[in-house]
PDB file of C-alpha atoms in Angstrom:
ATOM      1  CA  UNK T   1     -14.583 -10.372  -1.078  1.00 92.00           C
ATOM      2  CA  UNK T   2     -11.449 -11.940   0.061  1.00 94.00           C
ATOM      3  CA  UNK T   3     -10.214  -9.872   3.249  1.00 93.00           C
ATOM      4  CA  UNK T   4      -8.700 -12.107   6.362  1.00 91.00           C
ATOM      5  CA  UNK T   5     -10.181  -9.146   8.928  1.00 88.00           C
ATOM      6  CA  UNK T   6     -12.836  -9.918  10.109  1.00 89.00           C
ATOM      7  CA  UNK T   7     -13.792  -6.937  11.567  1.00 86.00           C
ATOM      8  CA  UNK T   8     -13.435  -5.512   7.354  1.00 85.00           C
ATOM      9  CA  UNK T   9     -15.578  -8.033   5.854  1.00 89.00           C
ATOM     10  CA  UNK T  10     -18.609  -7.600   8.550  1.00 89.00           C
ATOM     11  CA  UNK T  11     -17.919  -3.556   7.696  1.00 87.00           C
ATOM     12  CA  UNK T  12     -17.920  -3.638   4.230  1.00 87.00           C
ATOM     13  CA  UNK T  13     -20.754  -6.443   3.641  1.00 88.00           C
ATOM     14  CA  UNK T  14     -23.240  -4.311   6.394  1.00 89.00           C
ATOM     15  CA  UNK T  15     -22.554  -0.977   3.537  1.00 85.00           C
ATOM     16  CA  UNK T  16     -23.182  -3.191   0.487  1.00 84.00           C
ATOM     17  CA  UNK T  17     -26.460  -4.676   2.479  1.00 86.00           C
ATOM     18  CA  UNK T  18     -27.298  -1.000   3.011  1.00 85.00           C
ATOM     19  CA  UNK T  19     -26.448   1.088   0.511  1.00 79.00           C
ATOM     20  CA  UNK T  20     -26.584  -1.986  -2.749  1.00 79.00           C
ATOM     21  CA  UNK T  21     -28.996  -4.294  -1.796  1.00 81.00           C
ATOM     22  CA  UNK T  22     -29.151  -5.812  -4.871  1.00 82.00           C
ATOM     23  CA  UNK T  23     -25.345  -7.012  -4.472  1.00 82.00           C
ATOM     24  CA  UNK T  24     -24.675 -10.488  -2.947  1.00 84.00           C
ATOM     25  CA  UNK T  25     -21.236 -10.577  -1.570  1.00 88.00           C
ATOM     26  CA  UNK T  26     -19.884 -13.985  -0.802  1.00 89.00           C
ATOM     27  CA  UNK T  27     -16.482 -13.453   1.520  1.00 93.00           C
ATOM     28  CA  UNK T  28     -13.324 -15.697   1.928  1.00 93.00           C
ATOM     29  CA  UNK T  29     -10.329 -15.380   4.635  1.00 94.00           C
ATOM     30  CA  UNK T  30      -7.799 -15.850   2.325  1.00 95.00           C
ATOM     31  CA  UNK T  31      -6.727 -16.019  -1.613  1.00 94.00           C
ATOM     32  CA  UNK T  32      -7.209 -19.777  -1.162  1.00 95.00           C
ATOM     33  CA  UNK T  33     -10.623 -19.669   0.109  1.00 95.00           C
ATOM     34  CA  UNK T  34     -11.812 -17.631  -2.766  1.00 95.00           C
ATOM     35  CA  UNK T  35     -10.036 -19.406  -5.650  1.00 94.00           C
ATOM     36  CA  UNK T  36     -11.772 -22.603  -4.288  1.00 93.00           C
ATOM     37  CA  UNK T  37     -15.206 -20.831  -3.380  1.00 92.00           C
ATOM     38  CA  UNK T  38     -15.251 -19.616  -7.519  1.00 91.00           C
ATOM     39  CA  UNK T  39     -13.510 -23.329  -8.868  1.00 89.00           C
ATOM     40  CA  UNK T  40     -16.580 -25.291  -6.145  1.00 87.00           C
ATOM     41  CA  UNK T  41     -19.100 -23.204  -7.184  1.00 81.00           C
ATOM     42  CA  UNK T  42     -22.320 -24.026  -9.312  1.00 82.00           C
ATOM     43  CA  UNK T  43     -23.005 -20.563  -8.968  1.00 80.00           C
ATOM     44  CA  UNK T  44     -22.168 -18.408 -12.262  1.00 81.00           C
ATOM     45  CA  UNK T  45     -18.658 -16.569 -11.389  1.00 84.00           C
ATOM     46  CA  UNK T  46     -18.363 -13.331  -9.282  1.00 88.00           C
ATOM     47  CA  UNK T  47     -19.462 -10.155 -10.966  1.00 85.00           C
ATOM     48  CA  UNK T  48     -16.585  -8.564  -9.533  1.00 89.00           C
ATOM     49  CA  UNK T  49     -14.094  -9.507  -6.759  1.00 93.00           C
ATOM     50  CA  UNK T  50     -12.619  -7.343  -3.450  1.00 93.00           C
ATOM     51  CA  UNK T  51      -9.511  -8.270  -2.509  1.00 95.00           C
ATOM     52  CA  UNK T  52      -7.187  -7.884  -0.194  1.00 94.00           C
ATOM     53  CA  UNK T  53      -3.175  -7.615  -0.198  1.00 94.00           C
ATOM     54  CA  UNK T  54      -1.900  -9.011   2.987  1.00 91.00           C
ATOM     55  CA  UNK T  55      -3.906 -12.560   4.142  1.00 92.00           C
ATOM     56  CA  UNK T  56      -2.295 -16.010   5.200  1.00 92.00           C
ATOM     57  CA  UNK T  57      -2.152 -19.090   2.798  1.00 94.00           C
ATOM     58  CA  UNK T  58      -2.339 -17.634  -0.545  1.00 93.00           C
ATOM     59  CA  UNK T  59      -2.069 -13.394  -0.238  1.00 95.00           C
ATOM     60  CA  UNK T  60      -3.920 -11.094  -2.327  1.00 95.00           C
ATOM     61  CA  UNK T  61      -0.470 -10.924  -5.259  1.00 96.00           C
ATOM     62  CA  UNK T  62      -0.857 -14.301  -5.695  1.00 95.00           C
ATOM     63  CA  UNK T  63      -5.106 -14.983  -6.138  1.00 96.00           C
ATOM     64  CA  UNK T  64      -4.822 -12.258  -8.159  1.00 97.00           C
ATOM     65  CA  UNK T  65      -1.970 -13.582 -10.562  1.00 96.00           C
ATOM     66  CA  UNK T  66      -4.158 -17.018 -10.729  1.00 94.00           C
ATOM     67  CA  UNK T  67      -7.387 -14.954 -11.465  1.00 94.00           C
ATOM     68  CA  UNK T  68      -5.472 -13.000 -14.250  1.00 94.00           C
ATOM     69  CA  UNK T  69      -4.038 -16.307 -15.835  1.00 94.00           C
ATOM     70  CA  UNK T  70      -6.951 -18.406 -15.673  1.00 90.00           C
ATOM     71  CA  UNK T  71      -8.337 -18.280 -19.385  1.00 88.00           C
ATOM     72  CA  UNK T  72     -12.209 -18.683 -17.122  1.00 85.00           C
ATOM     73  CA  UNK T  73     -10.893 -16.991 -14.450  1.00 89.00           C
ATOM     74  CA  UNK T  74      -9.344 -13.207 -16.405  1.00 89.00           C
ATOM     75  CA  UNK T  75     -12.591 -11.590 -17.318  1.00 90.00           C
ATOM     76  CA  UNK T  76     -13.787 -11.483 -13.870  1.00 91.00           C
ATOM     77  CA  UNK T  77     -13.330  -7.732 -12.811  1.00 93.00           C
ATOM     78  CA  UNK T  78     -10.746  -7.337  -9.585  1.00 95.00           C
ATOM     79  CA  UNK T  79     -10.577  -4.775  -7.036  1.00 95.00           C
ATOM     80  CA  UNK T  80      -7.896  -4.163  -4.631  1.00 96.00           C
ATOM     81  CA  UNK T  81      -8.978  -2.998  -1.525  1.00 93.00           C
ATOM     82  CA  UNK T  82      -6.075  -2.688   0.658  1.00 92.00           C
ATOM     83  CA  UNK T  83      -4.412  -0.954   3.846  1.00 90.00           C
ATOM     84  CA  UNK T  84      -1.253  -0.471   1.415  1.00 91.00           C
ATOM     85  CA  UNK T  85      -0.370   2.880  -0.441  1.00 91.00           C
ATOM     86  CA  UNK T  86       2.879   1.618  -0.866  1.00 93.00           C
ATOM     87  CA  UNK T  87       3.642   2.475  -4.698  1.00 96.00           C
ATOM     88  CA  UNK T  88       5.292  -1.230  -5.092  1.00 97.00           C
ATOM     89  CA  UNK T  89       1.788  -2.541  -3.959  1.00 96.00           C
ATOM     90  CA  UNK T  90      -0.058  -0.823  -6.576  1.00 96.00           C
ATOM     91  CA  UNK T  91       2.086  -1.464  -9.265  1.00 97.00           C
ATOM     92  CA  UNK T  92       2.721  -4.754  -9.024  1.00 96.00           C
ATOM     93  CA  UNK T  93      -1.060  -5.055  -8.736  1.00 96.00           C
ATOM     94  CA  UNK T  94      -1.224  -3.303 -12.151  1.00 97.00           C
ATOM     95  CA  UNK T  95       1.608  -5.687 -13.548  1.00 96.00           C
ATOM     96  CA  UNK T  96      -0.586  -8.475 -12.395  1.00 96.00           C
ATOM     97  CA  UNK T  97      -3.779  -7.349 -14.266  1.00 95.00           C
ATOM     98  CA  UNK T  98      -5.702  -5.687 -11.641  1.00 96.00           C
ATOM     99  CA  UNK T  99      -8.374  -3.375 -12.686  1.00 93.00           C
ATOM    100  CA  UNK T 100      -8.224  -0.877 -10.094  1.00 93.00           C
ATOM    101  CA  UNK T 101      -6.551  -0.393  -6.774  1.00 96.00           C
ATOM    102  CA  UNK T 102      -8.363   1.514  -3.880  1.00 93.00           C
ATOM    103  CA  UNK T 103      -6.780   2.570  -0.393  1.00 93.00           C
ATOM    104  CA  UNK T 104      -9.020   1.349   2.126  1.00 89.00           C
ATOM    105  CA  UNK T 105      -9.738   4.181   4.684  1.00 89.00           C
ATOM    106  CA  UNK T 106      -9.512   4.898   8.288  1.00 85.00           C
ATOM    107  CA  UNK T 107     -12.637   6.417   9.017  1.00 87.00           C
ATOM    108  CA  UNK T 108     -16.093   4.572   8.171  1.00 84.00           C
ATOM    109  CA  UNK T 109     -17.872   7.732   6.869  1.00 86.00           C
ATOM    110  CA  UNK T 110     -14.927   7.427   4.392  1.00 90.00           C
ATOM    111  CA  UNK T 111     -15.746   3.829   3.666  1.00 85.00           C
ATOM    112  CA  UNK T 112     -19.211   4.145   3.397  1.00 85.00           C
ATOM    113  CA  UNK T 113     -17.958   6.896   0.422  1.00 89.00           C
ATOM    114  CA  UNK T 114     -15.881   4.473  -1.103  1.00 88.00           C
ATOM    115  CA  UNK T 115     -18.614   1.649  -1.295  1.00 86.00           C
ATOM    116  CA  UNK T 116     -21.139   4.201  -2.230  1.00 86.00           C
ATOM    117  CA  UNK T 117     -18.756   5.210  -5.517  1.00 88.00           C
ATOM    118  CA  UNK T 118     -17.431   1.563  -5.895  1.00 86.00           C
ATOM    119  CA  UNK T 119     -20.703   0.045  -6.494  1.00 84.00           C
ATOM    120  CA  UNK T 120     -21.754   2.702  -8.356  1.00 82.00           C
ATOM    121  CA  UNK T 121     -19.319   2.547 -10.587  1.00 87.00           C
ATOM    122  CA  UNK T 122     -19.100  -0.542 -11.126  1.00 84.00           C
ATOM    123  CA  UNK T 123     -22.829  -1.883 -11.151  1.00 81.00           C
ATOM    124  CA  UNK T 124     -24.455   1.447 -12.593  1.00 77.00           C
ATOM    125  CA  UNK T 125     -21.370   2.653 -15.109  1.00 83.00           C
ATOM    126  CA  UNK T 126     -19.379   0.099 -16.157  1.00 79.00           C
ATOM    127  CA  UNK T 127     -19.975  -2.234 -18.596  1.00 77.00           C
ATOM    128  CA  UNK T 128     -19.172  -5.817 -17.152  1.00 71.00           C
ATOM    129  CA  UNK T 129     -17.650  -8.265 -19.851  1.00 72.00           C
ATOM    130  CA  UNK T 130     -19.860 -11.448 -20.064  1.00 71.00           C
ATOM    131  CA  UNK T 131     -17.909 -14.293 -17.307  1.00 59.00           C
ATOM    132  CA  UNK T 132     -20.159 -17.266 -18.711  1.00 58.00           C
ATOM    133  CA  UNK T 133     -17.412 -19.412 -20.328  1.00 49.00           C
ATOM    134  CA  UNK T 134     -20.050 -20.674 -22.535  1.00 44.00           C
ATOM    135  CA  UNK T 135     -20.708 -17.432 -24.503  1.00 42.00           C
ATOM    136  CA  UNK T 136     -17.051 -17.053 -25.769  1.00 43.00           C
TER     137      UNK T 136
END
């Protein structure tokens, strides 16, 4: 998750400790931070990625346009999670390849909702493409 509120990334990572222990979230401050934390990592890459619109350094628009253009980068699944409902926000979000753009909400019931749904969806449902560049 790459969110530059703290206050966000302590929420959402205490709801995916709770409610999908299973899940192993790994969180950056800016676009930056997570492009390096995937390129640095020994780690196999992300199963899916959170990320926010509006950080410093490198903002959510432009991780996501290196994510989507990186041949070992593209197949890794990205969620925006984002203050913005601004329709320019979510489109150009589409244009850029995301795969699907959520609103985050005020309340934390709400949140807790929207974690509940997004991991189930997308852990339980969805069938991941395979992000090992050696099984091409």
């Amino acid at each position: 998750m790459a969110d530059d509120d703290e206050d966000d990334r302590l929420l959402v990572g205490s709801l995916f400790e709770q409610h999908c222990p299973e899940c192993t979230l790994s969180f950056a401050e800016n676009g930056q931070e997570l492009i390096d934390m995937i390129e640095n990592s020994n780690a196999p890459p992300p199963a899916l990625i959170l990320l926010d619109l509006n950080m410093p350094i490198l903002n959510g628009f432009g991780a996501l346009q290196r994510i989507k253009t990186a041949a070992h980068l593209q197949k890794i699944p990205v969620v925006i999670l984002s203050t913005s409902a601004e329709p320019v926000d979510v489109n150009r979000s589409y244009a850029l390849g995301v795969n699907a753009y959520l609103t985050k909400p005020a309340r934390h019931d709400e949140l807790k909702a929207m974690v509940l749904k997004l991991s189930g969806f997308w852990f339980n449902l969805a069938s991941l493409p395979d992000t090992d560049n050696s099984a091409q």
